[in-house]
mmCIF file of C-alpha atoms and ligand atoms in Angstrom:
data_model
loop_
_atom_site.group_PDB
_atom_site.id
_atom_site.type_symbol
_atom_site.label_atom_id
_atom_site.label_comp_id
_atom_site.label_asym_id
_atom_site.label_seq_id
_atom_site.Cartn_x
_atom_site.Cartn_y
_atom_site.Cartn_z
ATOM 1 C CA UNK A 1 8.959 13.227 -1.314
ATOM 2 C CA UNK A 2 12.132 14.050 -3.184
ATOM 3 C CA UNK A 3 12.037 15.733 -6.607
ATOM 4 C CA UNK A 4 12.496 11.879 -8.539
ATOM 5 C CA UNK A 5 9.342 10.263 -6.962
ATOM 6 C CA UNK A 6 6.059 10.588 -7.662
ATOM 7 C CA UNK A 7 3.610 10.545 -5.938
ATOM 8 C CA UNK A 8 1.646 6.418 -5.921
ATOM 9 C CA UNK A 9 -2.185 6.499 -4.200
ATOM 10 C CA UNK A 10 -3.410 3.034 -3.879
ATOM 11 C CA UNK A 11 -7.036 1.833 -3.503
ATOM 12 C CA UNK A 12 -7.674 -1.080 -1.536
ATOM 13 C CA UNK A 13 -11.350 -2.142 -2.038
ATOM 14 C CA UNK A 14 -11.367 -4.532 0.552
ATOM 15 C CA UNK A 15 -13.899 -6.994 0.098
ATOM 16 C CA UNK A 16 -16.257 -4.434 -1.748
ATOM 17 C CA UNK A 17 -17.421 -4.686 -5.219
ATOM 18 C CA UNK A 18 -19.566 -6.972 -8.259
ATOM 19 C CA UNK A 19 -17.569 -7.607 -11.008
ATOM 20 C CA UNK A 20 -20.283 -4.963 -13.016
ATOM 21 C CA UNK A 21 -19.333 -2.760 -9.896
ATOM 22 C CA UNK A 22 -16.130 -3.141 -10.011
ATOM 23 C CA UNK A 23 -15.335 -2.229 -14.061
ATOM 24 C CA UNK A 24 -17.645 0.847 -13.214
ATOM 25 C CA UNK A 25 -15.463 2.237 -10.134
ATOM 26 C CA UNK A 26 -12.697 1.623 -12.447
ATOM 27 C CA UNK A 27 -13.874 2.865 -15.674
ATOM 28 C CA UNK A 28 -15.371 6.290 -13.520
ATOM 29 C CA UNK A 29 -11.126 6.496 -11.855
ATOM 30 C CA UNK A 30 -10.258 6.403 -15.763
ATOM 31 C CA UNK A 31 -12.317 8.556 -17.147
ATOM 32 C CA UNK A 32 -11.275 11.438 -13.890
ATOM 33 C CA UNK A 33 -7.495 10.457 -14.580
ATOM 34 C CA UNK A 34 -7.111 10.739 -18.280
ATOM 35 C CA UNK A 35 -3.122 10.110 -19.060
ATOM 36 C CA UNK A 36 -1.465 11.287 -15.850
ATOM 37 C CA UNK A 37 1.742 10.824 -15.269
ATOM 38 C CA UNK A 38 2.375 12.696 -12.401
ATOM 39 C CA UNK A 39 1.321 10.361 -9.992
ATOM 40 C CA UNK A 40 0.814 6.131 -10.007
ATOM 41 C CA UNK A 41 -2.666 5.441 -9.120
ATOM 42 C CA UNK A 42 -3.005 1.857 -8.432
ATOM 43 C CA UNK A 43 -6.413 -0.019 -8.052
ATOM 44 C CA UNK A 44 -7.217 -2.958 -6.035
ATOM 45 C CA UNK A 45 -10.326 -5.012 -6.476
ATOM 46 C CA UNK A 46 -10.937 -8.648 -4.829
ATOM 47 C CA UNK A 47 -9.266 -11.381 -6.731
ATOM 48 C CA UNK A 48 -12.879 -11.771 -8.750
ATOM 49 C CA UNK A 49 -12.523 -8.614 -10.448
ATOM 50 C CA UNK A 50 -9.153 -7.737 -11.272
ATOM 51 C CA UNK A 51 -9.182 -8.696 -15.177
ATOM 52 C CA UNK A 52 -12.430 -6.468 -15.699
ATOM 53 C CA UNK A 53 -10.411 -3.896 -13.762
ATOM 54 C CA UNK A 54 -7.360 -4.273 -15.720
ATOM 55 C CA UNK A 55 -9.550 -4.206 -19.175
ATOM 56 C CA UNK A 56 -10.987 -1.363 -17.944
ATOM 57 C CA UNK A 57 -8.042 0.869 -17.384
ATOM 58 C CA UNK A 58 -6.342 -0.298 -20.336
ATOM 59 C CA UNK A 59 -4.611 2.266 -22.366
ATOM 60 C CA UNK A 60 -4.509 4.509 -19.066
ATOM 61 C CA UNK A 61 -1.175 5.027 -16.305
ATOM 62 C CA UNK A 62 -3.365 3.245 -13.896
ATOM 63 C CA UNK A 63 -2.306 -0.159 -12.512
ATOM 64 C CA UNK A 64 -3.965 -2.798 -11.123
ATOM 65 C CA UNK A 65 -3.151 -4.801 -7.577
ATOM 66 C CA UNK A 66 -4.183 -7.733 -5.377
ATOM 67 C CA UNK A 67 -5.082 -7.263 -1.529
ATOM 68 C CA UNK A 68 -2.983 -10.776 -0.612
ATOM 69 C CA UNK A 69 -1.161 -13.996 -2.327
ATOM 70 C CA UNK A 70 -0.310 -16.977 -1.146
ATOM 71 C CA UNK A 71 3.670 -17.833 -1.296
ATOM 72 C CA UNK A 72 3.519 -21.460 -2.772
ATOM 73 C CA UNK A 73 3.824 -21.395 -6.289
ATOM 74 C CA UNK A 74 0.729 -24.382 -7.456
ATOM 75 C CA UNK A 75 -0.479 -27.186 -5.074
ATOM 76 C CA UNK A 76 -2.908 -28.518 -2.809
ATOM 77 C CA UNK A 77 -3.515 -24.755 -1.364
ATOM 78 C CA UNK A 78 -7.368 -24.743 -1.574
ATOM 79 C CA UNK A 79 -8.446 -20.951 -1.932
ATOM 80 C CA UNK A 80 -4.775 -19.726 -2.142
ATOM 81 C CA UNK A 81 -3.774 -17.652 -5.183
ATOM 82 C CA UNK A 82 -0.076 -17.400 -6.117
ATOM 83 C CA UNK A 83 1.901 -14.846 -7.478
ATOM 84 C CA UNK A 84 2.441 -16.218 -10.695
ATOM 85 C CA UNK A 85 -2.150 -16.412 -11.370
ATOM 86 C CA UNK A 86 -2.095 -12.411 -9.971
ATOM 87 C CA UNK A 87 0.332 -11.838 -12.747
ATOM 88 C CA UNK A 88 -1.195 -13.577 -15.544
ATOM 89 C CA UNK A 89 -4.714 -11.961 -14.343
ATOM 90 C CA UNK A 90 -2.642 -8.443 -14.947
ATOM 91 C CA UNK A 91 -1.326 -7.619 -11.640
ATOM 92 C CA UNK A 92 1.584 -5.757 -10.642
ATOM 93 C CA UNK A 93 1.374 -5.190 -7.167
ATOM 94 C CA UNK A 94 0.225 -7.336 -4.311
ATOM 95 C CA UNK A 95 -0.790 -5.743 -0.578
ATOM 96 C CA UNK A 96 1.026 -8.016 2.126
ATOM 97 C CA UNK A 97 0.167 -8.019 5.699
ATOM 98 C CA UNK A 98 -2.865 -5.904 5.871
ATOM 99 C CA UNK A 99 -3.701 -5.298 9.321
ATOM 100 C CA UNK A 100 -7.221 -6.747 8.645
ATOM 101 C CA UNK A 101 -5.325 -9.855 7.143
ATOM 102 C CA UNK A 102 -3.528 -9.793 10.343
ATOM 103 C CA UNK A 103 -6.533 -9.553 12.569
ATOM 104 C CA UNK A 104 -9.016 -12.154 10.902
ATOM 105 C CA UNK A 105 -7.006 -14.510 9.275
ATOM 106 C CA UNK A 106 -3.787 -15.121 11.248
ATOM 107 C CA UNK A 107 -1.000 -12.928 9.496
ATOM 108 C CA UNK A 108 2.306 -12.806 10.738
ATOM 109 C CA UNK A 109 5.656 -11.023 10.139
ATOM 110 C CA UNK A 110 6.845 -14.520 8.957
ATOM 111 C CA UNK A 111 4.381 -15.212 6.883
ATOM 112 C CA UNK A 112 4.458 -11.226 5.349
ATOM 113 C CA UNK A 113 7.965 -12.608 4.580
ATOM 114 C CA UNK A 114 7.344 -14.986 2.669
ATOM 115 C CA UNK A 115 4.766 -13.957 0.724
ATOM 116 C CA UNK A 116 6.630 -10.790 -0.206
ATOM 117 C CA UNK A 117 9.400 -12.931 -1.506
ATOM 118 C CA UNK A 118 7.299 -14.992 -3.593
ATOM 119 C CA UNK A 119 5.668 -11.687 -5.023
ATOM 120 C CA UNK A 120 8.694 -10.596 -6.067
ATOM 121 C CA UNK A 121 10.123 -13.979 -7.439
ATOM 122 C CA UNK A 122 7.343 -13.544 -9.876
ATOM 123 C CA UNK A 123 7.703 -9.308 -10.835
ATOM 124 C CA UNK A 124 4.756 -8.370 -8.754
ATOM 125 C CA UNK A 125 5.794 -5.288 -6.258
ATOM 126 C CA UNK A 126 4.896 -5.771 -2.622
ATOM 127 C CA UNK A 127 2.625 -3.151 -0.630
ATOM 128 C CA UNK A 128 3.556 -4.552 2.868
ATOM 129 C CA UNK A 129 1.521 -3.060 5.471
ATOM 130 C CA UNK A 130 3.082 -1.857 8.875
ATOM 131 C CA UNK A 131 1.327 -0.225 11.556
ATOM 132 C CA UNK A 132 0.785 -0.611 15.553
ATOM 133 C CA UNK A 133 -1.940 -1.265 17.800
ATOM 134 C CA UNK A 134 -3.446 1.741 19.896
ATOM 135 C CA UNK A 135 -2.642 0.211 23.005
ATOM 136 C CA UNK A 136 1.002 -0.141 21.362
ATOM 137 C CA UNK A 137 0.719 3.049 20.945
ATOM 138 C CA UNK A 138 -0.611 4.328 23.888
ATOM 139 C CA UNK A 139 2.029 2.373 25.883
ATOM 140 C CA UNK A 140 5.127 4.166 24.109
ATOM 141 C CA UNK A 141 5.677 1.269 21.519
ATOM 142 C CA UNK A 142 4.726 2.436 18.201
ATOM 143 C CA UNK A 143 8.644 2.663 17.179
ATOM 144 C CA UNK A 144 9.860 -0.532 18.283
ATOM 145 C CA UNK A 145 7.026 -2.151 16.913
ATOM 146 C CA UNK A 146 7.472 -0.857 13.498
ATOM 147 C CA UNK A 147 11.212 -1.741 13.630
ATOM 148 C CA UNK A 148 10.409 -5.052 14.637
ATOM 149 C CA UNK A 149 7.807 -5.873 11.827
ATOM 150 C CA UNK A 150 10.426 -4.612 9.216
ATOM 151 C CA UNK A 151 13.472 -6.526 10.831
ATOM 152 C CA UNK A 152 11.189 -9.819 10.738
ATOM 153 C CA UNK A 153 9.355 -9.415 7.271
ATOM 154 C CA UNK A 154 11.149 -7.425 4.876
ATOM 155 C CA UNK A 155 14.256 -6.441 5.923
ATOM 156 C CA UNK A 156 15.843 -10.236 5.231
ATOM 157 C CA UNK A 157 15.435 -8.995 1.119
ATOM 158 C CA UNK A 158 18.866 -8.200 -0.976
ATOM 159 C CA UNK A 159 19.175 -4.534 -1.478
ATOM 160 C CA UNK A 160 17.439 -5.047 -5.285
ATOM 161 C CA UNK A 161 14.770 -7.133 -3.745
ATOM 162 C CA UNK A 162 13.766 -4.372 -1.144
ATOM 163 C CA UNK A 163 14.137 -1.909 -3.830
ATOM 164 C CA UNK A 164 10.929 -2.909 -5.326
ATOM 165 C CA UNK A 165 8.788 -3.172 -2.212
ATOM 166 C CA UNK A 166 6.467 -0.288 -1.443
ATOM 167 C CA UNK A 167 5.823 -0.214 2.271
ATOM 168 C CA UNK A 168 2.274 1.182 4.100
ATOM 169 C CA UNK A 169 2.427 2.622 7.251
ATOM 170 C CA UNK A 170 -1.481 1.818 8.890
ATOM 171 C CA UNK A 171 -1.924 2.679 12.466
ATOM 172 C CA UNK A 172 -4.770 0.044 12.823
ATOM 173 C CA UNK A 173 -6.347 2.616 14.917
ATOM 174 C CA UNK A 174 -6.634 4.810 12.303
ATOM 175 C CA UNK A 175 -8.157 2.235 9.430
ATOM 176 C CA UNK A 176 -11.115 2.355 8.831
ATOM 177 C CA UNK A 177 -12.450 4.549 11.979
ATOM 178 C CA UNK A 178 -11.980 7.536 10.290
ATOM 179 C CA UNK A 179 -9.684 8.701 13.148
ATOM 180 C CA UNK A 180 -6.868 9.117 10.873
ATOM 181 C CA UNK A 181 -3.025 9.670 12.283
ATOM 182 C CA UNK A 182 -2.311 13.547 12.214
ATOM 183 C CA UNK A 183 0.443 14.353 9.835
ATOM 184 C CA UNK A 184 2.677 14.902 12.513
ATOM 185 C CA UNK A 185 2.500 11.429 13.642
ATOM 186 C CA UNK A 186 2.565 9.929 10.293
ATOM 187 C CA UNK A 187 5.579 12.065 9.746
ATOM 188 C CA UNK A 188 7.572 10.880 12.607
ATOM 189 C CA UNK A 189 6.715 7.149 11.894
ATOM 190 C CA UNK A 190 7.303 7.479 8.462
ATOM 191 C CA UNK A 191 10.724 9.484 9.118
ATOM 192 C CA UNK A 192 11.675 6.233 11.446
ATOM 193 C CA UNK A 193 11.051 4.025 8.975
ATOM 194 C CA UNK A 194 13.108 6.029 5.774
ATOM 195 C CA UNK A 195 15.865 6.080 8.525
ATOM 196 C CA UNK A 196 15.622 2.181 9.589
ATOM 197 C CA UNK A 197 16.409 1.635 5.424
ATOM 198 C CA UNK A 198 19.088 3.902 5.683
ATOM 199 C CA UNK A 199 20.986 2.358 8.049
ATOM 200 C CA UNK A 200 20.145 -0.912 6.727
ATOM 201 C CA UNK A 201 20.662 -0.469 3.154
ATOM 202 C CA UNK A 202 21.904 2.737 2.579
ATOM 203 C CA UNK A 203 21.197 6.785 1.403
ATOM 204 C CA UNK A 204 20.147 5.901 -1.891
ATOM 205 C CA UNK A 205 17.538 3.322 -1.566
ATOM 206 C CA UNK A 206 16.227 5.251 1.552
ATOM 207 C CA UNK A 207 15.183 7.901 -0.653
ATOM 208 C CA UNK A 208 13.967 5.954 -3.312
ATOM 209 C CA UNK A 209 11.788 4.115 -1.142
ATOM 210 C CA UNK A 210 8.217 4.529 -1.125
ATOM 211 C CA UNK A 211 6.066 5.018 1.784
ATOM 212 C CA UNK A 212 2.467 5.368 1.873
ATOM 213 C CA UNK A 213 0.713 6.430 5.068
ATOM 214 C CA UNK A 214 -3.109 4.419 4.912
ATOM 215 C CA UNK A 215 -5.421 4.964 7.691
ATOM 216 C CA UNK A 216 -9.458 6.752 6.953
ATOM 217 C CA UNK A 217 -7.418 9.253 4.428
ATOM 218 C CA UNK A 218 -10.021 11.101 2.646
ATOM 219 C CA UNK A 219 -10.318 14.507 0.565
ATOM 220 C CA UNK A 220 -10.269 16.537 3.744
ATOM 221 C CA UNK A 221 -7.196 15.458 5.106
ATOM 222 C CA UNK A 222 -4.734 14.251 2.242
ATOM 223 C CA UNK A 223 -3.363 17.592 1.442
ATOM 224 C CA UNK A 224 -2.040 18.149 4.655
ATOM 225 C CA UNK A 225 -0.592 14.309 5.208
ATOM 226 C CA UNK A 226 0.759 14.441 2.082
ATOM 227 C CA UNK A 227 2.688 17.738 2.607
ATOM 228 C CA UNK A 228 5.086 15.732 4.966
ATOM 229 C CA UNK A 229 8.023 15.208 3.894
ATOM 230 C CA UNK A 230 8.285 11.139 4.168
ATOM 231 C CA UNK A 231 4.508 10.363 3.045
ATOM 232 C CA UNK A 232 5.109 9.185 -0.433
ATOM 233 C CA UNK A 233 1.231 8.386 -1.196
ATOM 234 C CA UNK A 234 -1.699 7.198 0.277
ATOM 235 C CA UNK A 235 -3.141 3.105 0.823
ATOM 236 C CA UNK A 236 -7.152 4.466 0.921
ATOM 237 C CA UNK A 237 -9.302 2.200 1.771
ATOM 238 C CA UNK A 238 -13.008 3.360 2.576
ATOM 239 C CA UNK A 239 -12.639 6.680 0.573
ATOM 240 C CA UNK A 240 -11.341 4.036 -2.505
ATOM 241 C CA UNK A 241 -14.674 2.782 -3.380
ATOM 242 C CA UNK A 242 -16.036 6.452 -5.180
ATOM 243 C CA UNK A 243 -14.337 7.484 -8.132
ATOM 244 C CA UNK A 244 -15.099 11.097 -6.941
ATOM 245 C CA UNK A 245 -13.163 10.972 -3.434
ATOM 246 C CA UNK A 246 -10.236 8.623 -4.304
ATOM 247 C CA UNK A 247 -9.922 10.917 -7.526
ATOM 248 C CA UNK A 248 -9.847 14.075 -4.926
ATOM 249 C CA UNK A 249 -6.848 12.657 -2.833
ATOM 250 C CA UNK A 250 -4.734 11.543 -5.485
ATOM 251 C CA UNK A 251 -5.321 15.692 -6.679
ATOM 252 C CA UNK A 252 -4.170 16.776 -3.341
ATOM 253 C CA UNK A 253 -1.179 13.839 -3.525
ATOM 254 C CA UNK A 254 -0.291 15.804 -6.337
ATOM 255 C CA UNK A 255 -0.913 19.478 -5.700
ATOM 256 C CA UNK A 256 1.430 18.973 -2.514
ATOM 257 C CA UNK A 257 4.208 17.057 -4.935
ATOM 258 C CA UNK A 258 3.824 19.790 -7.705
ATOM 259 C CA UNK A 259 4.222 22.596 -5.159
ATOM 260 C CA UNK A 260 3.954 22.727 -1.400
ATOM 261 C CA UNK A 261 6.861 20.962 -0.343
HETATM 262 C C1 LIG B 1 -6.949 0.284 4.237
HETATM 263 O O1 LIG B 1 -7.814 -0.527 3.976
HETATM 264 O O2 LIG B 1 -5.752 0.035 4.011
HETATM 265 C C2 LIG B 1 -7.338 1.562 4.844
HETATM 266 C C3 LIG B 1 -6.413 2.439 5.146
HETATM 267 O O3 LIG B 1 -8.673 1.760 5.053
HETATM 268 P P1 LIG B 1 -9.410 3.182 5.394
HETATM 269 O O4 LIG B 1 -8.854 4.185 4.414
HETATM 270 O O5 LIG B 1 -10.845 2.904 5.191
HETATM 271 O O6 LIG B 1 -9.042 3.542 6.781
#
């Protein structure tokens, strides 16, 4: 983290959540997060809940996100949304590529591509989701798996265009499992990654970029990922859904910005 970010913890509530639910989770991160500045906490309900969400963090710093979009515009896309309804709802960030998306519904790096692309044609900022299998991991590919997802889906973009995105590193083997990467090996992934933009685009928007490591983070083990010096914030998934524990991590997010790095 360099001294102009801050740090951005993201809650990805999956397929979790009423609507009456949903604007309580919110209105409990509110309440725990009164006027921060320090740090962008962005929340992430399904697609039914994201204008209660958004009413109920109005007036706050917190933002509000969708967990996928479709990349037409309108059309005969039954059960697609499109950038442009995610904004009007009060989005302004969109995950892309979520390993689970990748898993269950046929997700590719093309398809991460073009979705990011529409995002951004409409002002919403991409999360795109990177992250390797454990057998690609245990077979020595972790690396050239992550440059090869990047060269495919987002590294196509104009310098301003990448500029915007905000990109996840998720070991799959890590989500959800509560086996979560040490901070050493989110560090070295992460360090890969700010050094694949460099080359590609250059110093300054290497170090502007924003990296999130996501993968069973929780209060007991954000402080020490996000000491490292290329985690820029946390995608939480499972530890998301309690005011109490995603409020905890975004606390640690901070204390290691404000101090231990
Ligand atoms: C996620 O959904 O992106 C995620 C990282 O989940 P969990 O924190 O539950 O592993």
């Amino acid at each position: 983290m360099t001294a102009l970010k801050k740090p951005v913890i993201a809650g990805n509530w999956k397929m979790y959540k009423t609507i009456a639910e949903a604007r309580e989770l919110a209105e409990a991160v509110a309440r725990g997060w009164p006027q921060v500045k320090a740090a962008t906490l962005i929340l992430i309900p399904p697609f039914t809940a994201i204008q209660e969400v958004k009413k109920a963090v109005s007036g706050t710093e917190i933002r509000v996100g969708a967990q996928d979009v479709f990349w037409e515009e309108k059309g005969a896309f039954t059960g697609e949304i499109s950038a442009l309804q995610l904004r009007e709802a009060g989005c302004d960030f969109v995950v892309i590529g979520h390993s689970e998306r990748r898993q269950y519904f046929g997700e590719s790096d093309e398809t991460v591509r073009k979705k990011t692309q529409a995002a951004l044609a409409h002002g919403l900022q991409p999360v795109v989701c990177i992250g390797e299998s454990l057998a690609e991991r245990e077979n020595g590919q972790t690396l050239t798996r992550i440059k090869d997802q990047l060269e495919r889906s987002v590294f196509s973009l104009t310098e301003a265009d990448f500029s915007q995105v905000l990109l996840a590193y998720e070991p799959i083997w890590a989500i959800g499992t509560g086996r979560n990467a040490t901070p050493q090996q989110a560090e070295e992934v992460q360090a890969f990654i700010r050094s694949l933009i460099k080359a590609k685009y250059g110093n300054k928007v290497a170090d502007c970029a924003i990296i999130l490591y996501g993968g069973s983070v929780k209060p007991s083990n954000a402080l020490s990922l996000a000491r490292e010096k290329d985690v820029d914030g946390f995608l939480v998934g499972g530890a998301s859904l309690e005011a109490d524990s995603f409020l905890a991590i975004a606390r640690e997010a901070l204390r290691a910005d404000e101090g231990l790095k």
